[in-house]
CSV table of C-alpha atoms in Angstrom, one decimal:
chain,number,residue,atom,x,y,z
A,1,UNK,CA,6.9,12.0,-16.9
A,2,UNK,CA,4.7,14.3,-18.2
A,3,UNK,CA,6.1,17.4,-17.1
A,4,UNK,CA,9.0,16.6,-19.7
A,5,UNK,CA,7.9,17.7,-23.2
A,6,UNK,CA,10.4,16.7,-25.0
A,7,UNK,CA,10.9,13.1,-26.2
A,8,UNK,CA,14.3,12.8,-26.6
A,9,UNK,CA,14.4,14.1,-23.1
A,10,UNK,CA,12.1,11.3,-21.7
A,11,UNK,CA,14.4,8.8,-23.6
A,12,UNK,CA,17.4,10.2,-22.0
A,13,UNK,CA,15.9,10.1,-18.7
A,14,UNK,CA,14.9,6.3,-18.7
A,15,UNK,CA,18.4,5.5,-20.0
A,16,UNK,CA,20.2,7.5,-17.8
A,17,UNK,CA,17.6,5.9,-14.9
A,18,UNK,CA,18.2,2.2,-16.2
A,19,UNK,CA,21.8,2.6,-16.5
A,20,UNK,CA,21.6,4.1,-12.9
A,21,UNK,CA,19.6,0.6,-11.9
A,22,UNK,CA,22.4,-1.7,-14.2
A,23,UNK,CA,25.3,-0.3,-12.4
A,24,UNK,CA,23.9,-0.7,-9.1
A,25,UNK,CA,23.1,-4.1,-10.0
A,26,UNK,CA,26.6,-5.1,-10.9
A,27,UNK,CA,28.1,-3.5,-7.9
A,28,UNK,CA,25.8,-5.2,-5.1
A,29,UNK,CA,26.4,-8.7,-6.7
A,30,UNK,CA,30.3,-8.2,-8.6
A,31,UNK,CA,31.5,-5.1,-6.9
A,32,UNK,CA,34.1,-6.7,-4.7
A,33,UNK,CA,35.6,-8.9,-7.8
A,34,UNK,CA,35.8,-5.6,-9.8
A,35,UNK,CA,37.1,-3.9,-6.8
A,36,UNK,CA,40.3,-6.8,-7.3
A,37,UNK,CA,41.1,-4.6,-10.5
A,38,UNK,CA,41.7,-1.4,-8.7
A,39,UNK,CA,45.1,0.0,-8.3
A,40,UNK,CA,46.1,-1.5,-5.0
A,41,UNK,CA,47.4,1.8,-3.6
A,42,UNK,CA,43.7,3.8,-3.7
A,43,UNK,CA,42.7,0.1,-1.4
A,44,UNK,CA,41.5,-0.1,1.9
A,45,UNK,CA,42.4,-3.2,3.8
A,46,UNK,CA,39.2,-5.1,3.2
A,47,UNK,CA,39.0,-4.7,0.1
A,48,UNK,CA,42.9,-5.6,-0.4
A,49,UNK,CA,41.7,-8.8,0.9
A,50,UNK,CA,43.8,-8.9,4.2
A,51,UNK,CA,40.2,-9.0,6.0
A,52,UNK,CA,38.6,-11.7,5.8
A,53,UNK,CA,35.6,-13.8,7.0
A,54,UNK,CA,36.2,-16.7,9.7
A,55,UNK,CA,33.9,-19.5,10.2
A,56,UNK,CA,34.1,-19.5,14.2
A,57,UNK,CA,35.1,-16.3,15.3
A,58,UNK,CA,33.6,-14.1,13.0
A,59,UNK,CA,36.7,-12.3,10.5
A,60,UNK,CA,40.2,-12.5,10.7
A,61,UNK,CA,43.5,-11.6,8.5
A,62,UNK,CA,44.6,-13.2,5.4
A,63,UNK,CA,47.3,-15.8,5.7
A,64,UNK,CA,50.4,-15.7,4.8
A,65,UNK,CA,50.0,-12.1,3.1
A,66,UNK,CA,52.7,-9.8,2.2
A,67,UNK,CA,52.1,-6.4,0.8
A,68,UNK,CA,50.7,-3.4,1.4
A,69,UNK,CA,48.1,-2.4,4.2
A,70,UNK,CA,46.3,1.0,3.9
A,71,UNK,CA,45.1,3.1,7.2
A,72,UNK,CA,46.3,7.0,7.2
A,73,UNK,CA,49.2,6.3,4.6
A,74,UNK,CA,50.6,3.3,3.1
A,75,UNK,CA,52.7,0.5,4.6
A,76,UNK,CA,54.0,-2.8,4.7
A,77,UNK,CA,51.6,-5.6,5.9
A,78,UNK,CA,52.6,-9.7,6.5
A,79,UNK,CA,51.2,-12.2,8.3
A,80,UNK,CA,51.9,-16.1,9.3
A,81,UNK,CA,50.6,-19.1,8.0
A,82,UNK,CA,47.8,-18.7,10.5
A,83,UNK,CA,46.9,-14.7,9.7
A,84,UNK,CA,49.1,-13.3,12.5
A,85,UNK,CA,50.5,-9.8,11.8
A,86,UNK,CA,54.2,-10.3,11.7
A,87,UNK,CA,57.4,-8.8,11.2
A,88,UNK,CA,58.2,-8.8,7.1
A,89,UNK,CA,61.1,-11.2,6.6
A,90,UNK,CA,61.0,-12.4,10.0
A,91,UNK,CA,57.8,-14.2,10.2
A,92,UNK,CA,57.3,-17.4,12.3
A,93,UNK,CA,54.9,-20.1,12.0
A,94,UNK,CA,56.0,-21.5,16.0
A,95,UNK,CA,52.7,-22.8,17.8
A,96,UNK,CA,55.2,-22.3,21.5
A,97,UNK,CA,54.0,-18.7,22.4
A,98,UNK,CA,55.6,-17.1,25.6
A,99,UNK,CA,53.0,-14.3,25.0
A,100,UNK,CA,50.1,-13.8,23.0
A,101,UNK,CA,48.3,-10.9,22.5
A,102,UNK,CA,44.6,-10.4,22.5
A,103,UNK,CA,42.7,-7.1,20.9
A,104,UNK,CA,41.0,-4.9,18.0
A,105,UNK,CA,42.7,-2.5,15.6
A,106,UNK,CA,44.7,-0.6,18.1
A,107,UNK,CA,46.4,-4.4,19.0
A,108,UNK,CA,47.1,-5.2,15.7
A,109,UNK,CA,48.8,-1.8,15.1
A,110,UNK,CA,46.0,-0.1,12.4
A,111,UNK,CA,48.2,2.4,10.0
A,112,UNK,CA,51.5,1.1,10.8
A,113,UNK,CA,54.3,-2.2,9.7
A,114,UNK,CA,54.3,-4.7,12.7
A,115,UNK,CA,57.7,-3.6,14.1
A,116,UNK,CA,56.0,0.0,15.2
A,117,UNK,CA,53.0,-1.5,16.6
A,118,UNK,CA,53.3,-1.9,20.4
A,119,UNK,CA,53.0,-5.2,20.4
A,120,UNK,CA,56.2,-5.4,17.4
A,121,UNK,CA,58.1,-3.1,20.1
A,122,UNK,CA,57.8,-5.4,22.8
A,123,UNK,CA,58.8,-8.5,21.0
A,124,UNK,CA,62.3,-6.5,19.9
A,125,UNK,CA,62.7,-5.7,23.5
A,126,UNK,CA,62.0,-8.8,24.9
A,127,UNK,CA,64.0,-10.9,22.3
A,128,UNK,CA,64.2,-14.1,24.3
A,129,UNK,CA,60.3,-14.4,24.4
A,130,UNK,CA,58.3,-15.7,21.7
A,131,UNK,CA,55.3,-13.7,20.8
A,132,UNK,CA,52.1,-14.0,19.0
A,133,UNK,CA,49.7,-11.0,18.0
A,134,UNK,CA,46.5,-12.3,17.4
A,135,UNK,CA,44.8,-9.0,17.6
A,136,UNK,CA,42.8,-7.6,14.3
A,137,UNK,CA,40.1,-4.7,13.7
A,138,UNK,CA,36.8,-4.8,15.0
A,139,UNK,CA,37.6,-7.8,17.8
A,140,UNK,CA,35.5,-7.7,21.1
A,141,UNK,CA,35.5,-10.3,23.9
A,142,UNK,CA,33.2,-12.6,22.6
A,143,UNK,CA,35.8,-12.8,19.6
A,144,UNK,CA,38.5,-12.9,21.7
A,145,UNK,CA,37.5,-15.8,23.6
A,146,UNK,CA,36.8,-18.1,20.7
A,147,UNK,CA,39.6,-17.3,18.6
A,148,UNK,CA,42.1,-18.1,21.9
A,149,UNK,CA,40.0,-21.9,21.8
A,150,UNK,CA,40.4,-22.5,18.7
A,151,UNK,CA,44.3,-21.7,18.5
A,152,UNK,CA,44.2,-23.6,21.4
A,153,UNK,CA,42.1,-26.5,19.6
A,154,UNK,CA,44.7,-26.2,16.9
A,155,UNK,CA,47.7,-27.2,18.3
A,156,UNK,CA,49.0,-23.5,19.8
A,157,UNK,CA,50.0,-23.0,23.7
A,158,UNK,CA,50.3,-20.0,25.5
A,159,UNK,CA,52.1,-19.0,28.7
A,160,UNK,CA,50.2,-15.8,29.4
A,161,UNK,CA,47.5,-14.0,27.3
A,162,UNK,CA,47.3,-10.2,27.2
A,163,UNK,CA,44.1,-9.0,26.2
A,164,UNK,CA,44.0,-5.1,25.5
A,165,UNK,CA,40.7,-4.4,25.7
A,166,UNK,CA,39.5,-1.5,23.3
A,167,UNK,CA,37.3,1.6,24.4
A,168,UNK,CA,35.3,0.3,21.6
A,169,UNK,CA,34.8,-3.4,22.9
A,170,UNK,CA,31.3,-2.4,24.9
A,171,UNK,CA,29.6,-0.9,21.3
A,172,UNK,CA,31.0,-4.0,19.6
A,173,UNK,CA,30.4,-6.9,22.3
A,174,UNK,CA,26.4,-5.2,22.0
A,175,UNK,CA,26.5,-6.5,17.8
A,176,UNK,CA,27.6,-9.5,18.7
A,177,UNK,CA,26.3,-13.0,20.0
A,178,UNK,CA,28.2,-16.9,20.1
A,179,UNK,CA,25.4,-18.9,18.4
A,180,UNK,CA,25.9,-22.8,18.1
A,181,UNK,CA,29.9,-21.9,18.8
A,182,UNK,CA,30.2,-19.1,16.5
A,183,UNK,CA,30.3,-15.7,16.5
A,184,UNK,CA,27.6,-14.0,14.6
A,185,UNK,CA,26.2,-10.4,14.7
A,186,UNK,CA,23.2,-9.0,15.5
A,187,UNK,CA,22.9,-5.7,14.6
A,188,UNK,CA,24.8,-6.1,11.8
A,189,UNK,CA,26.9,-3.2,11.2
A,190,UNK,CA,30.6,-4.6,12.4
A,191,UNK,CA,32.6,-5.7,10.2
A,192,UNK,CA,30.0,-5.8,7.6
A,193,UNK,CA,31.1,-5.8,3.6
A,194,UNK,CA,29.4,-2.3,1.8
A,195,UNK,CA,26.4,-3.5,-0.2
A,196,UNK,CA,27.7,-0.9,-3.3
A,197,UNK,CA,31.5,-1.7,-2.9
A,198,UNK,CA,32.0,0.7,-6.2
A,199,UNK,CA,30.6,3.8,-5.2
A,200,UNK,CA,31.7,3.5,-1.7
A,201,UNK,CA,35.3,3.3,-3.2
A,202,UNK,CA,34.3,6.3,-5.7
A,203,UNK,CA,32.8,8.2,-2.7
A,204,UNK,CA,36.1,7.7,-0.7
A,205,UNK,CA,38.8,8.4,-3.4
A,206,UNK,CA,36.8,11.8,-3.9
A,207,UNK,CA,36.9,12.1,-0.2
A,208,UNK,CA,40.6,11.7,-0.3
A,209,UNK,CA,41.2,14.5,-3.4
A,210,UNK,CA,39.6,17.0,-1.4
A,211,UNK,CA,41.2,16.5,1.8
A,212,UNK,CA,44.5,16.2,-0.8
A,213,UNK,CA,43.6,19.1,-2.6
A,214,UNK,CA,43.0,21.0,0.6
A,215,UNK,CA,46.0,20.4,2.0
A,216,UNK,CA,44.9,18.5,5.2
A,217,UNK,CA,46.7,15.0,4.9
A,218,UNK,CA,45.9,12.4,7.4
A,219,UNK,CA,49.2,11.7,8.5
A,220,UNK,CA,50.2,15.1,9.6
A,221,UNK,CA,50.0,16.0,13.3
A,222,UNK,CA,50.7,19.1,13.7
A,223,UNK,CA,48.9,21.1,16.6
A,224,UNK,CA,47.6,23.9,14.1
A,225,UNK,CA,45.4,20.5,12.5
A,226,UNK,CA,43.5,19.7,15.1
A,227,UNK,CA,40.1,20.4,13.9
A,228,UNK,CA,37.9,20.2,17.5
A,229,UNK,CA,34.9,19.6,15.7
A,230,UNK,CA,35.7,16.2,14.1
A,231,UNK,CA,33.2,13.4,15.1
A,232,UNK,CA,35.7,11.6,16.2
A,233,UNK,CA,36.4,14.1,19.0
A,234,UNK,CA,33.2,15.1,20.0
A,235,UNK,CA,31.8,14.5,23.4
A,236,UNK,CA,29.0,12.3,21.5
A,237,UNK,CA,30.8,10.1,19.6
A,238,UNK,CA,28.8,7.0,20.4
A,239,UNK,CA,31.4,4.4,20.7
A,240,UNK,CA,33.5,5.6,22.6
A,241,UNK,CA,31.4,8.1,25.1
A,242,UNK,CA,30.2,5.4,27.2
A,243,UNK,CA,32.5,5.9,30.0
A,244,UNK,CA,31.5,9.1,30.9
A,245,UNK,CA,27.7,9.3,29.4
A,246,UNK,CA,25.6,6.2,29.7
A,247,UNK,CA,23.1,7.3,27.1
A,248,UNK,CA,22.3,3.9,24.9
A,249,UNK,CA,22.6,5.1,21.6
A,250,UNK,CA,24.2,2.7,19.0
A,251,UNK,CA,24.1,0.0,22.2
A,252,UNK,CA,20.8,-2.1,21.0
A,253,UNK,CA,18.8,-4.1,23.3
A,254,UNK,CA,21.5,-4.4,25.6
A,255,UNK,CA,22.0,-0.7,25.7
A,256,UNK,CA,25.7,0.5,27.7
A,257,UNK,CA,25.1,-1.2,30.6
A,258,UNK,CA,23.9,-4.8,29.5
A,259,UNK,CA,26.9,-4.7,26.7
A,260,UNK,CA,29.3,-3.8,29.6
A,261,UNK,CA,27.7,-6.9,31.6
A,262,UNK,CA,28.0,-9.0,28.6
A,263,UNK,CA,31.8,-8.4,28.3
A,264,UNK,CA,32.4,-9.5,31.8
A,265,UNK,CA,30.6,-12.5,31.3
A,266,UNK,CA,32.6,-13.5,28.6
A,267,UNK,CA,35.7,-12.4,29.8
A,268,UNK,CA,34.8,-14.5,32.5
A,269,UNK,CA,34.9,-17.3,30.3
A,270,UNK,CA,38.2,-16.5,28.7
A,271,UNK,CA,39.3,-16.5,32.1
A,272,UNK,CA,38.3,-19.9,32.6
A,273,UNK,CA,39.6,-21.3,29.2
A,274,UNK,CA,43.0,-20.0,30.8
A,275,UNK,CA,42.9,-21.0,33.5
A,276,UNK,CA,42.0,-24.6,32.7
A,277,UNK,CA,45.2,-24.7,30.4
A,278,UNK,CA,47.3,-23.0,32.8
A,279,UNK,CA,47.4,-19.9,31.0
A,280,UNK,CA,48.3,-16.6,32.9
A,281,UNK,CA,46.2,-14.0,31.6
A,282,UNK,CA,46.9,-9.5,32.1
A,283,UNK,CA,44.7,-7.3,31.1
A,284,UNK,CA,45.6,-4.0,29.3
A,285,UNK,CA,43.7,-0.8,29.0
A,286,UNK,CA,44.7,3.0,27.2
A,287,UNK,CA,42.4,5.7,26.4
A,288,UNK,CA,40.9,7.3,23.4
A,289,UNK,CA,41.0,10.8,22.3
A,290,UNK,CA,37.4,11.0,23.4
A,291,UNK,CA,38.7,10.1,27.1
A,292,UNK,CA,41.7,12.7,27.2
A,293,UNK,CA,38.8,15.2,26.2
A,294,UNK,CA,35.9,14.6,28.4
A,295,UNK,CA,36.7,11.8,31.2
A,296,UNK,CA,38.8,11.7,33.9
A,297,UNK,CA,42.3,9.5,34.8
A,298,UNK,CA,39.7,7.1,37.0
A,299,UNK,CA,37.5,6.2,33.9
A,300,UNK,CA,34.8,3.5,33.9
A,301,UNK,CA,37.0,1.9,31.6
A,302,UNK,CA,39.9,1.6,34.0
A,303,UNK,CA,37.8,0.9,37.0
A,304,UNK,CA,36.0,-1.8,35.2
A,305,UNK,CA,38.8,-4.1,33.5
A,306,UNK,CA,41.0,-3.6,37.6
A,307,UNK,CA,38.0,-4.3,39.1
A,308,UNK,CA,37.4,-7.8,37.1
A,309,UNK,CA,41.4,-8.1,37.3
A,310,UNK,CA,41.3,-8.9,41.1
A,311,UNK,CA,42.0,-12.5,41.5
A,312,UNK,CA,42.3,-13.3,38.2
A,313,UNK,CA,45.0,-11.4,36.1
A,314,UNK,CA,49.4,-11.7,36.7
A,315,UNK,CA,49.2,-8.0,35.3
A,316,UNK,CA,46.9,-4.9,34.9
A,317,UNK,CA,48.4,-3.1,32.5
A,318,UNK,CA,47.1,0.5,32.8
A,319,UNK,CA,48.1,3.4,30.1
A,320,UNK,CA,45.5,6.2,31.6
A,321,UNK,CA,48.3,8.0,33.7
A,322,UNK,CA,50.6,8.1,31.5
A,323,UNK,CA,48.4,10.1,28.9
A,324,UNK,CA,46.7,12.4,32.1
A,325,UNK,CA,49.8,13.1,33.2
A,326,UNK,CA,51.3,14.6,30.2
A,327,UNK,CA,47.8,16.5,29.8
A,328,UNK,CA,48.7,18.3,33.1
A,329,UNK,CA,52.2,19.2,32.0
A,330,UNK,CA,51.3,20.0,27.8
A,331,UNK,CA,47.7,20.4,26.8
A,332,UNK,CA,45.0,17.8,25.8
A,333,UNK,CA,45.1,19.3,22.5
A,334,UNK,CA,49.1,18.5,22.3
A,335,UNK,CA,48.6,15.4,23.9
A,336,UNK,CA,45.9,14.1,21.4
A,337,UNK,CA,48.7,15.5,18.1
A,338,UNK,CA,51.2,13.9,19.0
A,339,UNK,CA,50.1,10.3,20.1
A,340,UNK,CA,47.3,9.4,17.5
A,341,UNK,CA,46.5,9.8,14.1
A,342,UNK,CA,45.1,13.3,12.9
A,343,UNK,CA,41.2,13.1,12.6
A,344,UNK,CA,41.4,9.4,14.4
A,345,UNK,CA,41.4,7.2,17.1
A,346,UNK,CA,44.3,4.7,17.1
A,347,UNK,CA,47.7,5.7,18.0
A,348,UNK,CA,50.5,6.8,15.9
A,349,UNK,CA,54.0,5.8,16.0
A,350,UNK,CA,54.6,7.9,19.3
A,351,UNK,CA,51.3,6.5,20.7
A,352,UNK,CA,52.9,3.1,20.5
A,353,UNK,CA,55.5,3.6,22.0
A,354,UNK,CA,53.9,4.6,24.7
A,355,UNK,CA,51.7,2.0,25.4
A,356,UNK,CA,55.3,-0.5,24.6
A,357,UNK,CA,56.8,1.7,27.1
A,358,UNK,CA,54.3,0.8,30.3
A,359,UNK,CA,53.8,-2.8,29.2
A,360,UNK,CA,57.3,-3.1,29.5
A,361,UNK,CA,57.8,-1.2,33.1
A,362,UNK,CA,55.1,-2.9,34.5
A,363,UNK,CA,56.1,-6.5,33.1
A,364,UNK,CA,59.5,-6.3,34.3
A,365,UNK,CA,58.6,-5.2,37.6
A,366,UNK,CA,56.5,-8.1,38.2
């Protein structure tokens, strides 16, 4: 440090670097128990402690929580004895499920209280069935299928399994591998906890002020909002532009291909685990914003998921026309602002309703 002439200078510096190296120290090994401390509103769901880690099947949500979950606004968040997201003041502990549904974030109804969440919608209109959702963010097949054993190992049975699978599924089935009966990762980027919890959370309430201050609030879906240049809407948004560009990017070893081949093997399995407990399984599918803006009604996504239906599902329920068929009588741009979250990719309230809307048609046709 040479270049600094002045000593008290050269103190300050070394204490400002030290306390730099101190802080950093205390937040990679006691960020998370200071992070408890926090006002619960400024909170993401992890660090609110409804996410948690899962000795089998990789993470999974808190039991028998009730309070607030965070994703685009605020709202209230419970689950069963068994960390199944429930309907507050109506939650039931029953292991006799009619249907149980399978999926990520989008299945477990990310931003919004149970009874919004298509899976909440289809429970109040099928009132005489008893449903499960056993959904939660980040899921991918090879979650899916060991979570539904080991319900089944404890003591739950299922008449039919929906499994909704997510756009996202193939990026997340290429982190993660069953090891010795367990779900591990590989790549180690899903569902992993932020080595500096505090200045990630520091980082993200300024993030929030800004887009406060600027008037832009994540709940609001207004047309005019739409900002095109979002990375969530651009045509190379890794995780979700795999059905129209096969590029490997964010796909490791696997790359798109070998993580789409790995999800049908495993789904193959989940197959068989119903099967062999006389389970009927449906498969579910809906698309992205990313699909709406660059793929077509007949995406990979759709073709892949009917074709492994044949022979094997009661239902294939499918969402795509529904969404390209009010693009050819609004806009994509309309259709996108009014069914998802502003600068995101899971569904807002109308979004659910939607996807409710053809589970329902189809199920009570067949």
């Amino acid at each position: 440090m040479s270049w600094i002439k002045s000593r008290a200078a050269k103190e300050s510096l070394i204490v400002l670097v030290v306390s730099i190296i101190l802080l950093l120290l205390v937040d990679y090994f006691l960020g998370y128990t200071i992070l408890k401390q926090a006002p619960i509103s400024s909170r993401n769901n992890a660090e609110r402690g409804i996410k948690i880690r899962h000795p089998v099947y990789h993470h999974t949500l808190s039991a028998n929580y009730d309070g607030l979950g965070r994703n685009q606004s605020e709202y209230r968040f419970c689950t069963n004895s068994d960390g199944l997201k429930s309907k507050c003041g109506a939650v039931s502990d029953n292991k006799e499920i009619d249907i149980g549904f399978l999926g990520d974030s989008f299945t477990e109804g990310l931003g919004l209280p149970y009874e919004k969440t298509f899976v909440g919608l289809i429970a109040e209109k099928l009132p005489g069935k008893k449903i499960a959702n056993l959904g939660a963010a980040s899921y991918s097949p090879s979650i899916y299928y060991l979570k539904l054993k080991d319900f089944l190992e404890n003591g739950y049975k299922f008449n039919e399994v929906v499994v909704y699978i997510d756009i996202s599924d193939i990026a997340d089935e290429a982190n993660y591998v069953i090891v010795d009966g367990k779900v591990v990762d590989t790549i180690e980027n899903t569902g992993k906890q932020k080595m500096f919890p505090l200045v990630n959370f520091g980082l993200k309430g300024l993030q929030d002020r800004l887009i406060s201050a600027f008037g832009i609030m994540h709940h609001d879906y207004h047309v005019d909002y739409l900002d095109l240049s979002d990375p969530v809407y651009q045509s190379d948004f890794r995780r979700a532009a795999w059905t129209f560009d096969d590029r490997n990017e964010g796909y490791g070893k696997l790359g798109v291909k070998g993580s789409i081949a790995k999800s049908i093997e495993v789904m193959q399995k989940l197959y068989d685990l119903c099967k062999t407990n006389n389970i009927k399984l449906s498969i579910g599918v809906y698309p992205w914003p990313s699909q709406i803006l660059y793929d077509i009604e007949e995406s990979n996504q759709v073709k892949i998921w009917r074709n492994f239906c044949t022979d094997k599902c009661t239902n294939f329920y499918n969402s795509f026309p529904t969404f390209f068929d009010m693009i050819r009588s609004t806009s994509k741009k309309e259709v996108i602002n009014n069914n998802f979250f502003h600068g995101d990719m899971h569904f807002n309230e109308n979004g659910n309703q939607l996807i409710a809307a053809d589970f329902l048609k189809t199920y009570k046709n067949n």
